[in-house]
mmCIF file of C-alpha atoms and ligand atoms in Angstrom:
data_model
loop_
_atom_site.group_PDB
_atom_site.id
_atom_site.type_symbol
_atom_site.label_atom_id
_atom_site.label_comp_id
_atom_site.label_asym_id
_atom_site.label_seq_id
_atom_site.Cartn_x
_atom_site.Cartn_y
_atom_site.Cartn_z
ATOM 1 C CA MET A 1 128.161 125.500 76.462
ATOM 2 C CA GLN A 2 124.356 125.504 76.162
ATOM 3 C CA LEU A 3 122.765 124.224 79.343
ATOM 4 C CA ARG A 4 119.285 123.902 80.806
ATOM 5 C CA ARG A 5 117.983 123.039 84.254
ATOM 6 C CA ALA A 6 116.755 119.460 84.720
ATOM 7 C CA VAL A 7 112.958 119.444 85.051
ATOM 8 C CA THR A 8 112.820 116.950 87.912
ATOM 9 C CA LEU A 9 114.430 119.089 90.609
ATOM 10 C CA VAL A 10 112.936 119.748 94.021
ATOM 11 C CA CYS A 11 114.670 121.973 96.570
ATOM 12 C CA TYR A 12 113.987 121.793 100.285
ATOM 13 C CA TRP A 13 115.490 122.486 103.652
ATOM 14 C CA HIS A 14 116.439 119.423 105.650
ATOM 15 C CA HIS A 15 117.381 120.591 109.136
ATOM 16 C CA ASP A 16 120.010 123.232 108.345
ATOM 17 C CA ASP A 17 120.883 121.946 104.895
ATOM 18 C CA PHE A 18 119.581 123.294 101.607
ATOM 19 C CA VAL A 19 119.073 120.181 99.457
ATOM 20 C CA ILE A 20 118.598 119.934 95.711
ATOM 21 C CA HIS A 21 116.989 116.629 94.859
ATOM 22 C CA ASP A 22 116.768 115.292 91.332
ATOM 23 C CA TYR A 23 114.103 112.679 91.889
ATOM 24 C CA LEU A 24 114.394 111.138 88.431
ATOM 25 C CA ARG A 25 118.122 110.507 88.717
ATOM 26 C CA ARG A 26 117.860 109.952 92.491
ATOM 27 C CA THR A 27 120.608 112.365 93.503
ATOM 28 C CA THR A 28 120.461 114.610 96.531
ATOM 29 C CA THR A 29 123.058 117.326 96.947
ATOM 30 C CA VAL A 30 123.556 119.869 99.697
ATOM 31 C CA PHE A 31 124.307 123.266 98.187
ATOM 32 C CA ASP A 32 124.475 126.890 99.262
ATOM 33 C CA PRO A 33 120.961 128.337 98.671
ATOM 34 C CA VAL A 34 122.461 130.699 96.079
ATOM 35 C CA ALA A 35 122.535 127.603 93.834
ATOM 36 C CA ALA A 36 118.760 128.030 93.377
ATOM 37 C CA GLU A 37 119.344 131.521 91.995
ATOM 38 C CA ILE A 38 121.964 130.208 89.613
ATOM 39 C CA LEU A 39 119.663 127.393 88.486
ATOM 40 C CA SER A 40 116.949 129.967 87.808
ATOM 41 C CA LEU A 41 119.158 131.438 85.065
ATOM 42 C CA PHE A 42 118.708 128.206 83.127
ATOM 43 C CA ASP A 43 114.917 128.175 82.613
ATOM 44 C CA ASP A 44 115.662 127.832 78.921
ATOM 45 C CA TRP A 45 118.741 127.018 76.873
ATOM 46 C CA THR A 46 121.430 129.372 78.128
ATOM 47 C CA ASP A 47 125.088 129.773 77.383
ATOM 48 C CA SER A 48 126.943 129.098 80.643
ATOM 49 C CA GLU A 49 129.434 131.925 80.036
ATOM 50 C CA GLN A 50 126.587 134.342 79.387
ATOM 51 C CA ALA A 51 124.893 133.181 82.588
ATOM 52 C CA VAL A 52 127.981 134.105 84.612
ATOM 53 C CA LYS A 53 127.679 137.657 83.309
ATOM 54 C CA ASN A 54 123.921 137.760 83.964
ATOM 55 C CA LEU A 55 124.233 137.296 87.714
ATOM 56 C CA ASP A 56 124.731 140.843 88.969
ATOM 57 C CA GLY A 57 126.870 141.513 91.989
ATOM 58 C CA CYS A 58 128.431 138.056 92.178
ATOM 59 C CA ASP A 59 132.027 137.054 91.701
ATOM 60 C CA PRO A 60 132.135 135.563 88.145
ATOM 61 C CA GLU A 61 134.737 133.012 89.144
ATOM 62 C CA SER A 62 132.683 131.574 91.977
ATOM 63 C CA VAL A 63 129.520 131.592 89.806
ATOM 64 C CA GLY A 64 131.485 129.691 87.145
ATOM 65 C CA GLN A 65 132.584 127.162 89.755
ATOM 66 C CA ALA A 66 129.002 126.758 90.998
ATOM 67 C CA ILE A 67 127.764 126.154 87.430
ATOM 68 C CA ALA A 68 130.481 123.542 86.972
ATOM 69 C CA ALA A 69 129.404 121.842 90.229
ATOM 70 C CA LEU A 70 125.717 121.892 89.194
ATOM 71 C CA ARG A 71 126.701 120.506 85.825
ATOM 72 C CA GLU A 72 128.771 117.772 87.430
ATOM 73 C CA ARG A 73 125.821 116.728 89.620
ATOM 74 C CA GLY A 74 123.613 116.488 86.523
ATOM 75 C CA LEU A 75 121.367 119.375 87.599
ATOM 76 C CA LEU A 76 122.279 121.377 84.482
ATOM 77 C CA LEU A 77 121.957 119.327 81.313
ATOM 78 C CA THR A 78 123.237 119.465 77.748
ATOM 79 C CA PRO A 79 120.672 119.237 74.892
ATOM 80 C CA LYS A 80 121.490 115.531 74.422
ATOM 81 C CA GLU A 81 121.015 114.751 78.110
ATOM 82 C CA PHE A 82 117.880 116.881 78.343
ATOM 83 C CA GLY A 83 116.147 115.152 75.430
ATOM 84 C CA ALA A 84 117.284 111.626 76.342
ATOM 85 C CA ASP A 85 113.744 110.427 77.185
ATOM 86 C CA GLY A 86 112.214 111.787 73.963
ATOM 87 C CA GLY A 87 109.612 113.741 75.944
ATOM 88 C CA MET A 88 108.190 110.567 77.501
ATOM 89 C CA LEU A 89 108.364 111.826 81.079
ATOM 90 C CA GLU A 90 106.271 114.865 80.209
ATOM 91 C CA ARG A 91 103.788 112.837 78.179
ATOM 92 C CA ALA A 92 103.241 110.091 80.735
ATOM 93 C CA TRP A 93 103.676 111.918 84.047
ATOM 94 C CA GLY A 94 103.380 115.630 83.135
ATOM 95 C CA THR A 95 99.858 116.153 84.453
ATOM 96 C CA TRP A 96 100.782 114.519 87.773
ATOM 97 C CA ALA A 97 104.038 116.436 88.248
ATOM 98 C CA PRO A 98 105.723 116.834 90.548
ATOM 99 C CA GLU A 99 103.908 114.945 93.331
ATOM 100 C CA ALA A 100 103.279 111.555 91.737
ATOM 101 C CA ASP A 101 106.426 111.237 89.655
ATOM 102 C CA MET A 102 108.544 112.496 92.544
ATOM 103 C CA PHE A 103 107.200 109.769 94.824
ATOM 104 C CA HIS A 104 107.409 107.106 92.156
ATOM 105 C CA PHE A 105 110.911 107.772 90.886
ATOM 106 C CA ALA A 106 112.400 108.714 94.245
ATOM 107 C CA THR A 107 111.358 105.333 95.666
ATOM 108 C CA ARG A 108 112.630 103.168 92.807
ATOM 109 C CA ASP A 109 115.387 100.606 93.296
ATOM 110 C CA ALA A 110 115.248 100.710 97.078
ATOM 111 C CA SER A 111 117.559 98.399 98.998
ATOM 112 C CA PHE A 112 115.768 95.645 100.878
ATOM 113 C CA GLU A 113 117.406 94.529 104.062
ATOM 114 C CA GLU A 114 115.855 92.057 106.446
ATOM 115 C CA PRO A 115 115.869 93.566 109.922
ATOM 116 C CA THR A 116 118.167 91.748 112.337
ATOM 117 C CA PRO A 117 116.807 90.600 115.721
ATOM 118 C CA GLU A 118 118.617 93.586 117.265
ATOM 119 C CA SER A 119 117.186 96.129 114.833
ATOM 120 C CA ARG A 120 113.698 94.675 115.348
ATOM 121 C CA GLN A 121 114.053 95.264 119.081
ATOM 122 C CA GLU A 122 115.413 98.750 118.446
ATOM 123 C CA ARG A 123 112.429 99.658 116.255
ATOM 124 C CA VAL A 124 109.938 98.902 119.018
ATOM 125 C CA ARG A 125 112.050 100.235 121.860
ATOM 126 C CA GLU A 126 109.517 103.002 122.467
ATOM 127 C CA GLY A 127 106.659 100.477 122.406
ATOM 128 C CA ARG A 128 104.690 98.737 119.698
ATOM 129 C CA PRO A 129 101.871 100.571 117.959
ATOM 130 C CA ALA A 130 98.462 99.179 118.935
ATOM 131 C CA ILE A 131 97.081 96.888 116.250
ATOM 132 C CA PHE A 132 93.462 97.728 117.090
ATOM 133 C CA LYS A 133 91.725 101.014 117.752
ATOM 134 C CA ASN A 134 88.765 101.443 120.061
ATOM 135 C CA TYR A 135 86.582 104.167 121.612
ATOM 136 C CA PRO A 136 86.134 102.974 125.215
ATOM 137 C CA GLY A 137 83.617 105.716 126.099
ATOM 138 C CA ALA A 138 81.399 105.336 123.031
ATOM 139 C CA ASP A 139 77.909 103.805 123.082
ATOM 140 C CA ARG A 140 78.259 100.436 121.406
ATOM 141 C CA ILE A 141 76.192 97.764 119.714
ATOM 142 C CA LEU A 142 77.531 94.236 120.155
ATOM 143 C CA LEU A 143 77.122 92.325 116.914
ATOM 144 C CA PRO A 144 76.039 88.694 116.595
ATOM 145 C CA ARG A 145 78.955 86.291 116.430
ATOM 146 C CA ARG A 146 77.595 83.954 113.805
ATOM 147 C CA PRO A 147 79.468 82.649 110.799
ATOM 148 C CA ALA A 148 78.731 84.804 107.759
ATOM 149 C CA ARG A 149 76.469 83.106 105.227
ATOM 150 C CA LEU A 150 79.114 82.992 102.541
ATOM 151 C CA THR A 151 78.670 80.335 99.908
ATOM 152 C CA ASP A 152 80.748 77.321 100.888
ATOM 153 C CA GLU A 153 83.277 77.764 98.087
ATOM 154 C CA PHE A 154 83.792 81.478 98.601
ATOM 155 C CA GLY A 155 84.173 81.141 102.365
ATOM 156 C CA LYS A 156 86.655 78.313 101.920
ATOM 157 C CA VAL A 157 88.778 80.217 99.408
ATOM 158 C CA LEU A 158 88.705 83.383 101.479
ATOM 159 C CA TYR A 159 89.834 81.719 104.676
ATOM 160 C CA THR A 160 92.316 79.290 103.160
ATOM 161 C CA ARG A 161 94.164 81.987 101.221
ATOM 162 C CA ARG A 162 97.592 82.368 102.763
ATOM 163 C CA THR A 163 100.875 83.667 101.457
ATOM 164 C CA HIS A 164 103.033 80.669 100.540
ATOM 165 C CA ARG A 165 106.817 80.749 100.395
ATOM 166 C CA ALA A 166 107.616 77.070 99.798
ATOM 167 C CA PHE A 167 106.619 75.109 96.706
ATOM 168 C CA THR A 168 106.908 71.446 95.718
ATOM 169 C CA GLY A 169 108.556 72.089 92.343
ATOM 170 C CA GLU A 170 105.853 70.058 90.573
ATOM 171 C CA PRO A 171 104.887 71.607 87.237
ATOM 172 C CA VAL A 172 101.605 73.485 87.059
ATOM 173 C CA PRO A 173 99.334 72.061 84.314
ATOM 174 C CA LEU A 174 98.764 74.366 81.388
ATOM 175 C CA ASP A 175 94.995 74.559 81.855
ATOM 176 C CA VAL A 176 95.351 75.581 85.524
ATOM 177 C CA PHE A 177 97.892 78.266 84.603
ATOM 178 C CA ALA A 178 95.773 79.508 81.682
ATOM 179 C CA ALA A 179 92.654 79.611 83.868
ATOM 180 C CA LEU A 180 94.494 81.720 86.439
ATOM 181 C CA LEU A 181 95.678 84.222 83.839
ATOM 182 C CA SER A 182 92.314 84.620 82.158
ATOM 183 C CA THR A 183 90.429 84.862 85.457
ATOM 184 C CA VAL A 184 92.700 87.528 86.924
ATOM 185 C CA PHE A 185 93.932 89.454 83.912
ATOM 186 C CA GLY A 186 91.525 88.618 81.115
ATOM 187 C CA PRO A 187 88.533 90.709 80.116
ATOM 188 C CA ALA A 188 85.209 89.946 81.784
ATOM 189 C CA GLY A 189 83.321 92.285 79.478
ATOM 190 C CA PHE A 190 83.508 95.563 77.602
ATOM 191 C CA ILE A 191 81.782 98.918 78.007
ATOM 192 C CA ASP A 192 81.342 101.966 75.833
ATOM 193 C CA ALA A 193 82.987 104.979 77.496
ATOM 194 C CA ASP A 194 82.084 107.694 74.969
ATOM 195 C CA ALA A 195 85.167 109.769 74.175
ATOM 196 C CA PHE A 196 87.360 107.211 75.908
ATOM 197 C CA GLY A 197 86.220 104.480 73.566
ATOM 198 C CA THR A 198 85.728 100.839 74.419
ATOM 199 C CA LEU A 199 86.957 99.861 77.851
ATOM 200 C CA MET A 200 87.498 96.507 79.447
ATOM 201 C CA LEU A 201 86.017 95.129 82.635
ATOM 202 C CA ARG A 202 87.914 92.528 84.656
ATOM 203 C CA THR A 203 87.267 90.527 87.801
ATOM 204 C CA SER A 204 89.066 93.281 89.781
ATOM 205 C CA ALA A 205 87.698 96.786 90.125
ATOM 206 C CA SER A 206 89.798 99.440 88.400
ATOM 207 C CA GLY A 207 89.459 103.204 88.929
ATOM 208 C CA GLY A 208 87.589 104.623 85.918
ATOM 209 C CA ALA A 209 87.876 101.204 84.237
ATOM 210 C CA ARG A 210 91.134 102.523 82.842
ATOM 211 C CA HIS A 211 92.751 99.101 83.259
ATOM 212 C CA GLU A 212 96.222 100.517 82.921
ATOM 213 C CA LEU A 213 97.779 97.325 84.274
ATOM 214 C CA GLU A 214 99.577 94.755 82.147
ATOM 215 C CA ALA A 215 100.795 91.292 83.107
ATOM 216 C CA TYR A 216 104.114 89.684 82.172
ATOM 217 C CA VAL A 217 104.947 86.141 83.223
ATOM 218 C CA ALA A 218 108.300 84.560 83.955
ATOM 219 C CA VAL A 219 107.483 80.885 83.436
ATOM 220 C CA PHE A 220 109.667 78.269 85.101
ATOM 221 C CA ASP A 221 107.522 75.196 85.537
ATOM 222 C CA VAL A 222 104.305 75.095 83.558
ATOM 223 C CA THR A 223 103.547 71.968 81.553
ATOM 224 C CA GLY A 224 104.029 72.535 77.845
ATOM 225 C CA ILE A 225 105.474 76.045 78.106
ATOM 226 C CA GLU A 226 109.172 76.708 77.603
ATOM 227 C CA SER A 227 110.803 78.717 80.348
ATOM 228 C CA GLY A 228 110.968 82.358 79.459
ATOM 229 C CA VAL A 229 109.479 85.781 79.939
ATOM 230 C CA TYR A 230 106.171 86.368 78.202
ATOM 231 C CA HIS A 231 103.684 89.194 77.873
ATOM 232 C CA TYR A 232 100.101 88.111 78.512
ATOM 233 C CA ASN A 233 98.072 89.250 75.522
ATOM 234 C CA VAL A 234 94.739 89.951 77.181
ATOM 235 C CA LEU A 235 92.573 90.125 74.076
ATOM 236 C CA GLU A 236 93.972 87.029 72.440
ATOM 237 C CA HIS A 237 94.519 85.074 75.684
ATOM 238 C CA SER A 238 98.007 84.201 74.527
ATOM 239 C CA LEU A 239 101.568 84.453 75.772
ATOM 240 C CA GLU A 240 103.956 86.523 73.695
ATOM 241 C CA LEU A 241 107.539 85.371 74.123
ATOM 242 C CA LEU A 242 109.893 88.227 75.000
ATOM 243 C CA ARG A 243 112.997 86.325 76.077
ATOM 244 C CA GLN A 244 114.152 82.867 77.036
ATOM 245 C CA ASP A 245 117.140 83.765 79.168
ATOM 246 C CA CYS A 246 115.447 84.275 82.535
ATOM 247 C CA SER A 247 116.560 81.790 85.167
ATOM 248 C CA ARG A 248 114.913 81.256 88.546
ATOM 249 C CA GLU A 249 118.063 82.613 90.166
ATOM 250 C CA HIS A 250 117.922 85.776 88.096
ATOM 251 C CA ALA A 251 114.249 86.352 88.952
ATOM 252 C CA ALA A 252 114.992 85.781 92.644
ATOM 253 C CA ARG A 253 117.957 88.163 92.532
ATOM 254 C CA LEU A 254 115.678 90.844 91.093
ATOM 255 C CA CYS A 255 113.291 90.250 94.014
ATOM 256 C CA ALA A 256 115.627 90.698 96.976
ATOM 257 C CA ASP A 257 116.824 87.079 96.758
ATOM 258 C CA GLN A 258 113.517 85.728 98.001
ATOM 259 C CA SER A 259 113.337 81.946 97.839
ATOM 260 C CA ALA A 260 109.592 82.101 97.162
ATOM 261 C CA ILE A 261 110.332 83.717 93.802
ATOM 262 C CA ARG A 262 113.118 81.245 93.029
ATOM 263 C CA ASP A 263 110.958 78.203 93.860
ATOM 264 C CA ALA A 264 107.620 79.309 92.359
ATOM 265 C CA ALA A 265 106.356 77.738 89.142
ATOM 266 C CA PHE A 266 105.848 81.188 87.625
ATOM 267 C CA VAL A 267 106.042 84.857 88.551
ATOM 268 C CA VAL A 268 103.700 87.514 87.190
ATOM 269 C CA PHE A 269 105.126 91.024 87.024
ATOM 270 C CA VAL A 270 102.392 93.645 86.961
ATOM 271 C CA THR A 271 103.202 96.899 85.187
ATOM 272 C CA ALA A 272 101.219 100.096 84.602
ATOM 273 C CA VAL A 273 100.954 101.968 81.323
ATOM 274 C CA VAL A 274 100.857 105.376 82.979
ATOM 275 C CA GLU A 275 99.335 107.373 80.147
ATOM 276 C CA ARG A 276 96.268 105.086 80.053
ATOM 277 C CA MET A 277 95.377 106.408 83.504
ATOM 278 C CA ALA A 278 96.765 109.957 83.181
ATOM 279 C CA VAL A 279 94.917 110.736 79.958
ATOM 280 C CA LYS A 280 91.662 110.810 81.905
ATOM 281 C CA TYR A 281 92.686 111.665 85.464
ATOM 282 C CA ARG A 282 94.860 114.761 85.591
ATOM 283 C CA HIS A 283 95.387 114.971 89.348
ATOM 284 C CA PRO A 284 98.412 113.251 90.926
ATOM 285 C CA ARG A 285 96.008 111.481 93.282
ATOM 286 C CA ALA A 286 95.300 109.169 90.349
ATOM 287 C CA TYR A 287 98.703 107.637 91.105
ATOM 288 C CA ARG A 288 97.205 106.371 94.356
ATOM 289 C CA VAL A 289 94.405 104.772 92.369
ATOM 290 C CA MET A 290 96.963 103.031 90.194
ATOM 291 C CA LEU A 291 98.573 101.465 93.265
ATOM 292 C CA MET A 292 95.164 100.465 94.614
ATOM 293 C CA ASN A 293 94.344 98.812 91.301
ATOM 294 C CA ALA A 294 97.552 96.800 91.514
ATOM 295 C CA GLY A 295 96.510 95.760 95.036
ATOM 296 C CA HIS A 296 93.160 94.550 93.710
ATOM 297 C CA PHE A 297 94.978 92.437 91.150
ATOM 298 C CA GLY A 298 97.105 91.008 93.925
ATOM 299 C CA GLN A 299 94.087 89.927 95.939
ATOM 300 C CA THR A 300 92.209 88.504 92.969
ATOM 301 C CA PHE A 301 95.366 86.625 91.966
ATOM 302 C CA ALA A 302 95.779 85.223 95.481
ATOM 303 C CA LEU A 303 92.143 84.134 95.768
ATOM 304 C CA THR A 304 92.040 82.604 92.296
ATOM 305 C CA ALA A 305 95.317 80.763 92.856
ATOM 306 C CA THR A 306 93.936 79.451 96.146
ATOM 307 C CA ALA A 307 90.714 78.328 94.472
ATOM 308 C CA LEU A 308 92.816 76.408 91.934
ATOM 309 C CA GLY A 309 94.795 74.734 94.715
ATOM 310 C CA LEU A 310 97.936 76.797 94.112
ATOM 311 C CA GLY A 311 99.875 78.713 96.749
ATOM 312 C CA PRO A 312 100.121 82.446 96.027
ATOM 313 C CA PHE A 313 102.936 84.818 96.962
ATOM 314 C CA GLN A 314 103.213 88.583 96.441
ATOM 315 C CA THR A 315 105.973 91.105 96.878
ATOM 316 C CA ALA A 316 106.841 94.729 96.283
ATOM 317 C CA ALA A 317 110.485 93.990 97.094
ATOM 318 C CA PHE A 318 112.013 94.041 93.642
ATOM 319 C CA ASN A 319 114.555 96.091 91.783
ATOM 320 C CA ASP A 320 112.477 98.295 89.491
ATOM 321 C CA SER A 321 115.229 98.911 86.927
ATOM 322 C CA GLY A 322 116.206 95.249 86.703
ATOM 323 C CA VAL A 323 112.619 94.021 86.346
ATOM 324 C CA GLU A 324 111.785 96.674 83.766
ATOM 325 C CA GLN A 325 114.904 95.823 81.826
ATOM 326 C CA MET A 326 114.016 92.130 81.880
ATOM 327 C CA LEU A 327 110.500 92.900 80.618
ATOM 328 C CA GLY A 328 111.790 95.355 78.023
ATOM 329 C CA VAL A 329 109.655 98.245 79.291
ATOM 330 C CA ASP A 330 111.119 101.721 79.624
ATOM 331 C CA GLY A 331 110.430 102.401 83.325
ATOM 332 C CA MET A 332 108.854 105.730 82.469
ATOM 333 C CA ALA A 333 105.808 105.292 80.232
ATOM 334 C CA GLU A 334 105.383 101.776 81.601
ATOM 335 C CA VAL A 335 106.534 100.951 85.104
ATOM 336 C CA ALA A 336 106.741 97.800 87.226
ATOM 337 C CA LEU A 337 104.425 97.815 90.260
ATOM 338 C CA TYR A 338 104.017 94.366 91.748
ATOM 339 C CA ALA A 339 105.298 90.801 91.591
ATOM 340 C CA LEU A 340 102.880 87.876 92.065
ATOM 341 C CA ALA A 341 104.030 84.283 92.109
ATOM 342 C CA ALA A 342 102.486 80.850 92.547
ATOM 343 C CA GLY A 343 103.264 77.168 92.600
ATOM 344 C CA TRP A 344 102.011 74.012 94.275
ATOM 345 C CA PRO A 345 102.326 74.700 97.979
ATOM 346 C CA THR A 346 104.284 72.240 100.134
ATOM 347 C CA GLY A 347 101.485 72.349 102.699
ATOM 348 C CA PRO A 348 98.119 73.971 103.224
ATOM 349 C CA GLY A 349 99.596 76.852 105.208
ATOM 350 C CA PRO A 350 98.333 77.573 108.705
ATOM 351 C CA ALA A 351 94.598 76.948 108.706
ATOM 352 C CA ARG A 352 92.485 79.979 109.530
ATOM 353 C CA SER A 353 88.810 80.536 110.037
ATOM 354 C CA PRO A 354 86.926 83.565 111.328
ATOM 355 C CA ALA A 355 88.655 84.424 114.601
ATOM 356 C CA GLY A 356 86.736 82.782 117.458
ATOM 357 C CA LEU A 357 86.117 83.880 121.015
ATOM 358 C CA GLU A 358 89.310 82.329 122.252
ATOM 359 C CA SER A 359 91.491 84.300 119.845
ATOM 360 C CA PHE A 360 89.565 87.507 120.551
ATOM 361 C CA GLY A 361 90.404 86.933 124.201
ATOM 362 C CA ARG A 362 94.086 87.007 123.320
ATOM 363 C CA THR A 363 93.817 90.400 121.596
ATOM 364 C CA VAL A 364 93.268 92.470 124.728
ATOM 365 C CA LEU A 365 96.959 93.200 124.969
ATOM 366 C CA CYS A 366 96.961 94.509 121.421
ATOM 367 C CA THR A 367 94.532 97.359 121.858
ATOM 368 C CA GLU A 368 97.035 99.628 123.500
ATOM 369 C CA SER A 369 100.628 100.341 122.697
ATOM 370 C CA THR A 370 102.747 97.948 124.642
ATOM 371 C CA VAL A 371 106.403 97.842 125.398
ATOM 372 C CA PRO A 372 108.023 94.725 124.031
ATOM 373 C CA ARG A 373 108.141 91.797 126.377
ATOM 374 C CA ASP A 374 111.119 89.510 126.674
HETATM 375 C C1 FMN B 1 101.970 94.376 99.070
HETATM 376 C C2 FMN B 1 102.518 93.163 99.757
HETATM 377 C C3 FMN B 1 103.872 92.937 99.753
HETATM 378 C C4 FMN B 1 104.403 91.818 100.373
HETATM 379 N N1 FMN B 1 105.739 91.599 100.306
HETATM 380 C C5 FMN B 1 106.254 90.473 100.839
HETATM 381 C C6 FMN B 1 107.641 90.204 100.721
HETATM 382 O O1 FMN B 1 108.393 90.972 100.146
HETATM 383 N N2 FMN B 1 108.108 89.055 101.263
HETATM 384 C C7 FMN B 1 107.293 88.173 101.924
HETATM 385 O O2 FMN B 1 107.784 87.138 102.387
HETATM 386 N N3 FMN B 1 105.963 88.409 102.045
HETATM 387 C C8 FMN B 1 105.428 89.520 101.513
HETATM 388 N N4 FMN B 1 104.089 89.764 101.608
HETATM 389 C C9 FMN B 1 103.237 88.786 102.313
HETATM 390 C C10 FMN B 1 102.856 89.278 103.684
HETATM 391 O O3 FMN B 1 103.937 89.217 104.561
HETATM 392 C C11 FMN B 1 101.688 88.427 104.167
HETATM 393 O O4 FMN B 1 100.561 88.791 103.412
HETATM 394 C C12 FMN B 1 101.386 88.638 105.653
HETATM 395 O O5 FMN B 1 102.413 88.087 106.437
HETATM 396 C C13 FMN B 1 100.078 88.018 106.085
HETATM 397 O O6 FMN B 1 100.041 86.645 105.764
HETATM 398 P P1 FMN B 1 98.890 86.053 104.821
HETATM 399 O O7 FMN B 1 99.086 86.621 103.447
HETATM 400 O O8 FMN B 1 99.095 84.565 104.845
HETATM 401 O O9 FMN B 1 97.578 86.486 105.382
HETATM 402 C C14 FMN B 1 103.539 90.882 101.024
HETATM 403 C C15 FMN B 1 102.161 91.119 101.023
HETATM 404 C C16 FMN B 1 101.655 92.232 100.406
HETATM 405 C C17 FMN B 1 100.173 92.447 100.413
#
């Protein structure tokens, strides 16, 4: 049988174990280190029986058994298995391999468990990390404690933004919803980027103005829009219907059963078209930039929703495969990064303003690691 080594393998020692990790298929297997030598016979298409003969000084029967075990674990692939992605992994992630794709694929479809009161206590048994850092011996300049001269509207939006998890269930008017989408995801202008062509500018900064992020919306309660999953067409400012069979319960299930997703008027799933970023930036560090860009979207979404009177919610706790399947994206060239939701909040959320003297006074305990108090 013709076999070839999977390209997404990383081998490492973990304590005393030699581990072979296929980060794309998310399998980790403890093997004898000789497995690495056997895998090295399969750089290219190789007949497994020929490979047994090629390994000098080893018992052919045990080499045959090892090949069968590697095959069974999906570390040696048939031509059909090897070409299953049509070269997409190499095209989208090849220049960032293995660092970025290893991190991305190895952390997909994580399980999200709420810590119990006991496990919370256990996690801080050795003390809580300090939430502030200071240099007690350093010369210091005390700064004036005066309210910043923000414009009224900006200051209000900034300090009233809170994550909301409860919504009234009232429909969001179409013009409010449309204004949110265009403000956060729509183009704010265009620039000429020479060889890279025309690029978009948005209200959020984006590394290299690559704007690799796309927005899909699961609509549940927006006036005049049928429930369904839509792609937001940025250029046209339109919603492109992808499917109508997405219930609130399904969306919530995909997001670790969070009630905020179930009760929101709509949920925006942010994806990244990887190649749009990778074509310019060839270092895996660009993956970090992609995550930062998604974070910028999250903040702009939250502030804009707040300015419109909506309550924003954001989460990274979702099942990548399920979300990507719902959106109809392949999870390789285009991957889900972030879920943003909004609806009419049931209340204003705890009011906040720049922390005053009284709350600064309460922070003293936080500047050093402290053991948990009863
Ligand atoms: C990247 C990111 C992921 C988050 N994920 C969740 C989540 O899964 N569930 C949740 O209830 N809140 C989530 N939050 C909300 C935070 O818990 C919240 O921002 C934090 O408690 C501070 O509250 P504030 O947003 O009102 O300032 C997330 C926030 C961010 C920025």
